[in-house]
């Protein structure tokens, strides 16, 4: 079988990703809006329609329905402002400034949210293109056509689900944390310069930036699951991913504290080994098990198929068992060494306490409890937000019980 060129492989992979589907959807919606506007308006080039469709067809169905109305409102308000100024004063430097000021001010009054700048942008576009009020009204019609096409397009062709992309980001985060654990474990034998320990602490702090990026990817995935007809059990998927990321964030904080503990220990032992050889070997093994547990946890929360989820849970349970056994052996060795040389004994205790915290956060039982708590909290929020819907469900449940 001949080798496939790498650019072709990348192209095929890209076409299977949600970003590629979104690109094609946005293009198709804009073209359809343009064709519809050509048929329904007298303008020879009704570009406002495809522009509005492009803006309305958001990445997710939830964001389309929640922001589409505000976005259309911002465009229409801007066009109406431009109609008034074009009929009264025309275009000049002072009328342009007054138009922008009025558009920004009115945009806040009509509560278009984050789309206030688009009120001014729409007003400037219409004011610059035409100074005739009748033509400006055509722009309003184009805007409504583009908005309608965009909304219908997302209702008929559901946007892609971004769970796979968010899952990849979570697994990438766990691999980086696991690699950092292994690097730290590999440096515990022999003398550890303070500079190297401080560099590892700096790397642990940079994990926070990765978490921010993963959080943004997860928010997009959560939006893609809301109101999406493709998705079953979307609430459960959202909660599994969100609680999983929260757990990894706690582990990242503990990792930073642990690296700080090692840095403080290195400052006190500038002329000697950080740990005795047998303790260093056991600690390196412990850090490797913890790294494997973090990576297995990420695989578990991002696995969608039941069979694979069972396998991932078994791997996590084994990694946690190996970590616990290694932790106990390390504790016995550290206790014996501290009795012989009690210097900085509190740092040794802190080291074990930090490992315990990570293992506790990753425990399968704690994950199950957290999921149940979040599902209960979500149900309470929904019942408080929509009491009438909760009452209907309750009555239906009572009716089914009577029929049985």
GROMACS .gro file of C-alpha atoms in nm:
model
  404
    1UNK     CA    1   0.000   0.000   0.000
    2UNK     CA    2   0.159   0.333  -0.104
    3UNK     CA    3   0.233   0.592   0.163
    4UNK     CA    4  -0.020   0.873   0.184
    5UNK     CA    5   0.135   1.222   0.188
    6UNK     CA    6   0.123   1.390   0.528
    7UNK     CA    7  -0.066   1.700   0.400
    8UNK     CA    8  -0.339   1.472   0.264
    9UNK     CA    9  -0.363   1.289   0.598
   10UNK     CA   10  -0.399   1.621   0.782
   11UNK     CA   11  -0.668   1.733   0.538
   12UNK     CA   12  -0.870   1.415   0.587
   13UNK     CA   13  -0.841   1.446   0.966
   14UNK     CA   14  -0.950   1.810   0.954
   15UNK     CA   15  -1.261   1.729   0.750
   16UNK     CA   16  -1.375   1.490   1.026
   17UNK     CA   17  -1.344   1.750   1.302
   18UNK     CA   18  -1.627   1.976   1.425
   19UNK     CA   19  -1.438   2.287   1.307
   20UNK     CA   20  -1.456   2.164   0.948
   21UNK     CA   21  -1.829   2.094   0.977
   22UNK     CA   22  -1.886   2.440   1.123
   23UNK     CA   23  -1.690   2.603   0.839
   24UNK     CA   24  -1.902   2.427   0.578
   25UNK     CA   25  -2.225   2.509   0.761
   26UNK     CA   26  -2.141   2.879   0.790
   27UNK     CA   27  -2.050   2.897   0.421
   28UNK     CA   28  -2.368   2.721   0.312
   29UNK     CA   29  -2.591   2.939   0.531
   30UNK     CA   30  -2.431   3.260   0.399
   31UNK     CA   31  -2.475   3.152   0.036
   32UNK     CA   32  -2.838   3.050   0.090
   33UNK     CA   33  -2.908   3.383   0.261
   34UNK     CA   34  -2.754   3.571  -0.032
   35UNK     CA   35  -2.960   3.379  -0.289
   36UNK     CA   36  -3.279   3.436  -0.088
   37UNK     CA   37  -3.206   3.809  -0.053
   38UNK     CA   38  -3.143   3.842  -0.427
   39UNK     CA   39  -3.486   3.695  -0.494
   40UNK     CA   40  -3.672   3.896  -0.227
   41UNK     CA   41  -3.505   4.240  -0.237
   42UNK     CA   42  -3.436   4.487  -0.520
   43UNK     CA   43  -3.072   4.526  -0.420
   44UNK     CA   44  -2.821   4.392  -0.678
   45UNK     CA   45  -2.574   4.284  -0.410
   46UNK     CA   46  -2.755   4.226  -0.078
   47UNK     CA   47  -2.445   4.144   0.127
   48UNK     CA   48  -2.607   4.231   0.459
   49UNK     CA   49  -2.809   3.907   0.441
   50UNK     CA   50  -2.512   3.667   0.417
   51UNK     CA   51  -2.327   3.877   0.675
   52UNK     CA   52  -2.612   3.839   0.923
   53UNK     CA   53  -2.648   3.467   0.849
   54UNK     CA   54  -2.277   3.422   0.909
   55UNK     CA   55  -2.307   3.594   1.245
   56UNK     CA   56  -2.622   3.411   1.351
   57UNK     CA   57  -2.501   3.058   1.264
   58UNK     CA   58  -2.299   3.020   1.581
   59UNK     CA   59  -2.081   2.728   1.676
   60UNK     CA   60  -2.359   2.564   1.878
   61UNK     CA   61  -2.738   2.552   1.858
   62UNK     CA   62  -2.764   2.683   2.214
   63UNK     CA   63  -2.554   2.992   2.140
   64UNK     CA   64  -2.744   3.049   1.815
   65UNK     CA   65  -3.080   3.057   1.990
   66UNK     CA   66  -2.959   3.255   2.291
   67UNK     CA   67  -2.747   3.514   2.109
   68UNK     CA   68  -2.910   3.520   1.765
   69UNK     CA   69  -3.199   3.743   1.870
   70UNK     CA   70  -2.969   3.993   2.043
   71UNK     CA   71  -2.738   3.997   1.743
   72UNK     CA   72  -3.024   4.061   1.499
   73UNK     CA   73  -3.158   4.327   1.732
   74UNK     CA   74  -2.821   4.501   1.733
   75UNK     CA   75  -2.806   4.504   1.353
   76UNK     CA   76  -3.161   4.630   1.311
   77UNK     CA   77  -3.113   4.906   1.569
   78UNK     CA   78  -2.794   5.014   1.393
   79UNK     CA   79  -2.970   5.027   1.057
   80UNK     CA   80  -3.256   5.232   1.202
   81UNK     CA   81  -3.010   5.480   1.350
   82UNK     CA   82  -2.840   5.509   1.012
   83UNK     CA   83  -3.178   5.572   0.846
   84UNK     CA   84  -3.242   5.866   1.074
   85UNK     CA   85  -2.901   6.025   1.027
   86UNK     CA   86  -2.894   5.967   0.651
   87UNK     CA   87  -3.233   6.138   0.613
   88UNK     CA   88  -3.140   6.434   0.835
   89UNK     CA   89  -2.771   6.521   0.801
   90UNK     CA   90  -2.598   6.280   0.564
   91UNK     CA   91  -2.238   6.167   0.611
   92UNK     CA   92  -1.968   6.395   0.750
   93UNK     CA   93  -1.702   6.367   1.017
   94UNK     CA   94  -1.925   6.512   1.290
   95UNK     CA   95  -2.234   6.314   1.186
   96UNK     CA   96  -2.022   5.996   1.182
   97UNK     CA   97  -1.905   6.066   1.536
   98UNK     CA   98  -2.258   6.145   1.649
   99UNK     CA   99  -2.385   5.826   1.483
  100UNK     CA  100  -2.128   5.611   1.660
  101UNK     CA  101  -2.194   5.777   1.996
  102UNK     CA  102  -2.572   5.741   1.957
  103UNK     CA  103  -2.542   5.379   1.843
  104UNK     CA  104  -2.327   5.279   2.140
  105UNK     CA  105  -2.556   5.459   2.381
  106UNK     CA  106  -2.879   5.319   2.235
  107UNK     CA  107  -2.722   4.973   2.216
  108UNK     CA  108  -2.687   4.971   2.593
  109UNK     CA  109  -3.041   5.098   2.639
  110UNK     CA  110  -3.197   4.822   2.424
  111UNK     CA  111  -2.985   4.560   2.606
  112UNK     CA  112  -2.817   4.378   2.321
  113UNK     CA  113  -2.553   4.253   2.564
  114UNK     CA  114  -2.207   4.191   2.424
  115UNK     CA  115  -2.321   4.301   2.075
  116UNK     CA  116  -2.325   4.674   2.152
  117UNK     CA  117  -2.032   4.740   1.911
  118UNK     CA  118  -2.229   4.575   1.631
  119UNK     CA  119  -2.497   4.846   1.661
  120UNK     CA  120  -2.236   5.109   1.574
  121UNK     CA  121  -2.077   4.888   1.306
  122UNK     CA  122  -2.413   4.830   1.134
  123UNK     CA  123  -2.495   5.201   1.148
  124UNK     CA  124  -2.159   5.295   0.993
  125UNK     CA  125  -2.190   5.035   0.717
  126UNK     CA  126  -2.536   5.151   0.615
  127UNK     CA  127  -2.448   5.520   0.652
  128UNK     CA  128  -2.140   5.473   0.435
  129UNK     CA  129  -2.306   5.263   0.168
  130UNK     CA  130  -2.624   5.463   0.125
  131UNK     CA  131  -2.777   5.789   0.232
  132UNK     CA  132  -3.124   5.712   0.106
  133UNK     CA  133  -3.380   5.602   0.362
  134UNK     CA  134  -3.564   5.366   0.123
  135UNK     CA  135  -3.244   5.178   0.050
  136UNK     CA  136  -3.169   5.156   0.421
  137UNK     CA  137  -3.503   4.985   0.475
  138UNK     CA  138  -3.386   4.726   0.224
  139UNK     CA  139  -3.091   4.666   0.456
  140UNK     CA  140  -3.336   4.591   0.735
  141UNK     CA  141  -3.510   4.335   0.514
  142UNK     CA  142  -3.174   4.182   0.422
  143UNK     CA  143  -3.088   4.155   0.790
  144UNK     CA  144  -3.412   3.978   0.869
  145UNK     CA  145  -3.364   3.739   0.574
  146UNK     CA  146  -3.010   3.655   0.687
  147UNK     CA  147  -3.124   3.604   1.046
  148UNK     CA  148  -3.410   3.381   0.940
  149UNK     CA  149  -3.187   3.168   0.719
  150UNK     CA  150  -2.929   3.135   0.996
  151UNK     CA  151  -3.182   3.027   1.257
  152UNK     CA  152  -3.359   2.782   1.025
  153UNK     CA  153  -3.028   2.639   0.910
  154UNK     CA  154  -2.925   2.555   1.266
  155UNK     CA  155  -3.267   2.409   1.344
  156UNK     CA  156  -3.271   2.188   1.033
  157UNK     CA  157  -2.901   2.097   1.039
  158UNK     CA  158  -2.788   2.060   1.398
  159UNK     CA  159  -2.442   2.199   1.471
  160UNK     CA  160  -2.155   1.961   1.549
  161UNK     CA  161  -2.094   1.834   1.900
  162UNK     CA  162  -1.761   1.951   2.044
  163UNK     CA  163  -1.728   1.684   2.314
  164UNK     CA  164  -1.446   1.504   2.132
  165UNK     CA  165  -1.246   1.825   2.105
  166UNK     CA  166  -1.297   1.902   2.475
  167UNK     CA  167  -1.209   1.544   2.566
  168UNK     CA  168  -0.886   1.570   2.371
  169UNK     CA  169  -0.800   1.890   2.559
  170UNK     CA  170  -0.865   1.722   2.894
  171UNK     CA  171  -0.651   1.421   2.805
  172UNK     CA  172  -0.374   1.650   2.684
  173UNK     CA  173  -0.385   1.835   3.016
  174UNK     CA  174  -0.362   1.508   3.210
  175UNK     CA  175  -0.065   1.392   3.002
  176UNK     CA  176   0.119   1.715   3.074
  177UNK     CA  177   0.051   1.679   3.446
  178UNK     CA  178   0.160   1.315   3.432
  179UNK     CA  179   0.482   1.407   3.251
  180UNK     CA  180   0.556   1.672   3.512
  181UNK     CA  181   0.506   1.419   3.791
  182UNK     CA  182   0.744   1.175   3.623
  183UNK     CA  183   1.005   1.446   3.564
  184UNK     CA  184   0.989   1.547   3.929
  185UNK     CA  185   1.019   1.184   4.039
  186UNK     CA  186   1.322   1.130   3.819
  187UNK     CA  187   1.508   1.418   3.986
  188UNK     CA  188   1.468   1.300   4.346
  189UNK     CA  189   1.774   1.072   4.345
  190UNK     CA  190   2.097   1.245   4.435
  191UNK     CA  191   2.145   1.618   4.477
  192UNK     CA  192   1.867   1.844   4.347
  193UNK     CA  193   1.982   2.201   4.273
  194UNK     CA  194   1.745   2.469   4.393
  195UNK     CA  195   1.734   2.618   4.043
  196UNK     CA  196   1.605   2.296   3.893
  197UNK     CA  197   1.343   2.253   4.166
  198UNK     CA  198   1.231   2.613   4.112
  199UNK     CA  199   1.203   2.547   3.737
  200UNK     CA  200   0.969   2.255   3.805
  201UNK     CA  201   0.765   2.480   4.032
  202UNK     CA  202   0.738   2.732   3.749
  203UNK     CA  203   0.620   2.456   3.513
  204UNK     CA  204   0.357   2.349   3.765
  205UNK     CA  205   0.231   2.706   3.784
  206UNK     CA  206   0.202   2.722   3.405
  207UNK     CA  207  -0.047   2.435   3.416
  208UNK     CA  208  -0.302   2.697   3.526
  209UNK     CA  209  -0.287   2.848   3.177
  210UNK     CA  210  -0.361   2.508   3.026
  211UNK     CA  211  -0.663   2.472   3.254
  212UNK     CA  212  -0.800   2.806   3.132
  213UNK     CA  213  -0.775   2.687   2.770
  214UNK     CA  214  -0.935   2.352   2.852
  215UNK     CA  215  -1.214   2.532   3.038
  216UNK     CA  216  -1.290   2.740   2.727
  217UNK     CA  217  -1.298   2.424   2.514
  218UNK     CA  218  -1.525   2.256   2.767
  219UNK     CA  219  -1.765   2.552   2.773
  220UNK     CA  220  -1.799   2.521   2.397
  221UNK     CA  221  -1.866   2.148   2.434
  222UNK     CA  222  -2.127   2.215   2.703
  223UNK     CA  223  -2.306   2.461   2.476
  224UNK     CA  224  -2.297   2.211   2.189
  225UNK     CA  225  -2.478   1.955   2.407
  226UNK     CA  226  -2.759   2.190   2.508
  227UNK     CA  227  -3.079   2.160   2.301
  228UNK     CA  228  -2.897   1.951   2.041
  229UNK     CA  229  -3.125   1.682   1.889
  230UNK     CA  230  -2.822   1.467   1.809
  231UNK     CA  231  -2.734   1.418   2.173
  232UNK     CA  232  -2.887   1.180   2.424
  233UNK     CA  233  -2.814   1.228   2.794
  234UNK     CA  234  -2.649   1.561   2.721
  235UNK     CA  235  -2.687   1.672   3.084
  236UNK     CA  236  -2.497   1.369   3.210
  237UNK     CA  237  -2.218   1.419   2.957
  238UNK     CA  238  -2.182   1.784   3.056
  239UNK     CA  239  -2.168   1.704   3.426
  240UNK     CA  240  -1.916   1.420   3.378
  241UNK     CA  241  -1.679   1.646   3.184
  242UNK     CA  242  -1.724   1.947   3.413
  243UNK     CA  243  -1.674   1.756   3.739
  244UNK     CA  244  -1.378   1.576   3.584
  245UNK     CA  245  -1.210   1.901   3.492
  246UNK     CA  246  -1.278   2.035   3.843
  247UNK     CA  247  -1.099   1.731   3.985
  248UNK     CA  248  -0.801   1.779   3.756
  249UNK     CA  249  -0.787   2.146   3.854
  250UNK     CA  250  -0.765   2.047   4.221
  251UNK     CA  251  -0.489   1.800   4.133
  252UNK     CA  252  -0.304   2.078   3.948
  253UNK     CA  253  -0.321   2.297   4.259
  254UNK     CA  254  -0.188   2.014   4.475
  255UNK     CA  255   0.084   1.948   4.217
  256UNK     CA  256   0.193   2.309   4.248
  257UNK     CA  257   0.200   2.281   4.627
  258UNK     CA  258   0.395   1.956   4.607
  259UNK     CA  259   0.656   2.110   4.379
  260UNK     CA  260   0.682   2.398   4.625
  261UNK     CA  261   0.747   2.150   4.906
  262UNK     CA  262   1.030   1.990   4.708
  263UNK     CA  263   1.173   2.334   4.632
  264UNK     CA  264   1.173   2.424   5.002
  265UNK     CA  265   1.340   2.093   5.082
  266UNK     CA  266   1.606   2.157   4.818
  267UNK     CA  267   1.681   2.495   4.978
  268UNK     CA  268   1.764   2.324   5.307
  269UNK     CA  269   1.980   2.053   5.148
  270UNK     CA  270   2.206   2.239   4.911
  271UNK     CA  271   2.511   2.024   4.979
  272UNK     CA  272   2.356   1.677   5.008
  273UNK     CA  273   2.108   1.443   4.849
  274UNK     CA  274   1.744   1.536   4.873
  275UNK     CA  275   1.650   1.185   4.993
  276UNK     CA  276   1.838   0.864   5.070
  277UNK     CA  277   1.868   0.633   4.770
  278UNK     CA  278   1.605   0.380   4.883
  279UNK     CA  279   1.354   0.657   4.960
  280UNK     CA  280   1.424   0.829   4.627
  281UNK     CA  281   1.359   0.505   4.437
  282UNK     CA  282   1.031   0.451   4.617
  283UNK     CA  283   0.924   0.813   4.565
  284UNK     CA  284   1.000   0.793   4.193
  285UNK     CA  285   0.781   0.484   4.168
  286UNK     CA  286   0.507   0.658   4.366
  287UNK     CA  287   0.513   0.963   4.138
  288UNK     CA  288   0.494   0.737   3.834
  289UNK     CA  289   0.186   0.559   3.974
  290UNK     CA  290   0.020   0.893   4.054
  291UNK     CA  291   0.092   1.016   3.701
  292UNK     CA  292  -0.067   0.701   3.558
  293UNK     CA  293  -0.370   0.749   3.784
  294UNK     CA  294  -0.421   1.108   3.661
  295UNK     CA  295  -0.397   0.999   3.298
  296UNK     CA  296  -0.635   0.706   3.357
  297UNK     CA  297  -0.884   0.939   3.524
  298UNK     CA  298  -0.885   1.167   3.218
  299UNK     CA  299  -0.945   0.869   2.989
  300UNK     CA  300  -1.233   0.757   3.210
  301UNK     CA  301  -1.422   1.088   3.208
  302UNK     CA  302  -1.378   1.134   2.832
  303UNK     CA  303  -1.484   0.781   2.734
  304UNK     CA  304  -1.836   0.762   2.589
  305UNK     CA  305  -1.876   0.390   2.509
  306UNK     CA  306  -1.985   0.174   2.804
  307UNK     CA  307  -1.739  -0.110   2.737
  308UNK     CA  308  -1.445   0.128   2.708
  309UNK     CA  309  -1.562   0.312   3.020
  310UNK     CA  310  -1.552  -0.013   3.216
  311UNK     CA  311  -1.198  -0.079   3.099
  312UNK     CA  312  -1.094   0.277   3.183
  313UNK     CA  313  -1.244   0.249   3.531
  314UNK     CA  314  -1.055  -0.075   3.591
  315UNK     CA  315  -0.729   0.090   3.484
  316UNK     CA  316  -0.792   0.383   3.718
  317UNK     CA  317  -0.872   0.151   4.007
  318UNK     CA  318  -0.550  -0.043   3.947
  319UNK     CA  319  -0.344   0.276   3.922
  320UNK     CA  320  -0.492   0.404   4.250
  321UNK     CA  321  -0.425   0.070   4.421
  322UNK     CA  322  -0.063   0.073   4.303
  323UNK     CA  323  -0.028   0.435   4.416
  324UNK     CA  324  -0.170   0.359   4.761
  325UNK     CA  325   0.061   0.060   4.811
  326UNK     CA  326   0.362   0.263   4.698
  327UNK     CA  327   0.255   0.552   4.922
  328UNK     CA  328   0.243   0.322   5.227
  329UNK     CA  329   0.591   0.186   5.158
  330UNK     CA  330   0.723   0.539   5.110
  331UNK     CA  331   0.563   0.649   5.438
  332UNK     CA  332   0.737   0.370   5.629
  333UNK     CA  333   1.075   0.457   5.481
  334UNK     CA  334   1.031   0.829   5.545
  335UNK     CA  335   0.923   0.763   5.903
  336UNK     CA  336   1.234   0.555   5.969
  337UNK     CA  337   1.464   0.817   5.816
  338UNK     CA  338   1.297   1.101   6.006
  339UNK     CA  339   1.350   0.920   6.334
  340UNK     CA  340   1.718   0.895   6.251
  341UNK     CA  341   1.749   1.251   6.116
  342UNK     CA  342   1.444   1.463   6.207
  343UNK     CA  343   1.543   1.767   5.999
  344UNK     CA  344   1.258   1.914   5.795
  345UNK     CA  345   1.028   1.635   5.907
  346UNK     CA  346   0.729   1.864   5.844
  347UNK     CA  347   0.816   1.881   5.472
  348UNK     CA  348   0.818   1.502   5.452
  349UNK     CA  349   0.475   1.492   5.611
  350UNK     CA  350   0.349   1.762   5.374
  351UNK     CA  351   0.477   1.560   5.079
  352UNK     CA  352   0.273   1.257   5.181
  353UNK     CA  353  -0.032   1.470   5.264
  354UNK     CA  354  -0.027   1.621   4.915
  355UNK     CA  355  -0.007   1.278   4.752
  356UNK     CA  356  -0.297   1.163   4.972
  357UNK     CA  357  -0.506   1.459   4.858
  358UNK     CA  358  -0.456   1.372   4.491
  359UNK     CA  359  -0.539   1.005   4.545
  360UNK     CA  360  -0.850   1.103   4.740
  361UNK     CA  361  -0.969   1.335   4.461
  362UNK     CA  362  -0.919   1.065   4.197
  363UNK     CA  363  -1.096   0.791   4.393
  364UNK     CA  364  -1.375   0.620   4.198
  365UNK     CA  365  -1.612   0.637   4.495
  366UNK     CA  366  -1.564   1.011   4.535
  367UNK     CA  367  -1.624   1.062   4.164
  368UNK     CA  368  -1.956   0.875   4.188
  369UNK     CA  369  -2.063   1.083   4.490
  370UNK     CA  370  -1.973   1.403   4.308
  371UNK     CA  371  -2.177   1.303   4.002
  372UNK     CA  372  -2.482   1.227   4.216
  373UNK     CA  373  -2.449   1.561   4.397
  374UNK     CA  374  -2.420   1.756   4.072
  375UNK     CA  375  -2.715   1.576   3.915
  376UNK     CA  376  -2.926   1.651   4.222
  377UNK     CA  377  -2.818   2.015   4.215
  378UNK     CA  378  -2.905   2.041   3.847
  379UNK     CA  379  -3.250   1.890   3.909
  380UNK     CA  380  -3.315   2.139   4.190
  381UNK     CA  381  -3.208   2.432   3.973
  382UNK     CA  382  -3.435   2.318   3.690
  383UNK     CA  383  -3.732   2.274   3.923
  384UNK     CA  384  -3.674   2.621   4.075
  385UNK     CA  385  -3.634   2.778   3.732
  386UNK     CA  386  -3.931   2.598   3.572
  387UNK     CA  387  -4.170   2.501   3.857
  388UNK     CA  388  -4.458   2.437   3.616
  389UNK     CA  389  -4.251   2.182   3.423
  390UNK     CA  390  -4.151   2.012   3.748
  391UNK     CA  391  -4.517   1.995   3.851
  392UNK     CA  392  -4.616   1.835   3.518
  393UNK     CA  393  -4.343   1.572   3.552
  394UNK     CA  394  -4.450   1.499   3.909
  395UNK     CA  395  -4.813   1.452   3.807
  396UNK     CA  396  -4.718   1.230   3.515
  397UNK     CA  397  -4.509   1.017   3.749
  398UNK     CA  398  -4.801   0.986   3.990
  399UNK     CA  399  -5.035   0.893   3.706
  400UNK     CA  400  -4.799   0.619   3.587
  401UNK     CA  401  -4.776   0.480   3.940
  402UNK     CA  402  -5.156   0.459   3.960
  403UNK     CA  403  -5.181   0.284   3.623
  404UNK     CA  404  -4.929   0.025   3.734
   0.00000   0.00000   0.00000
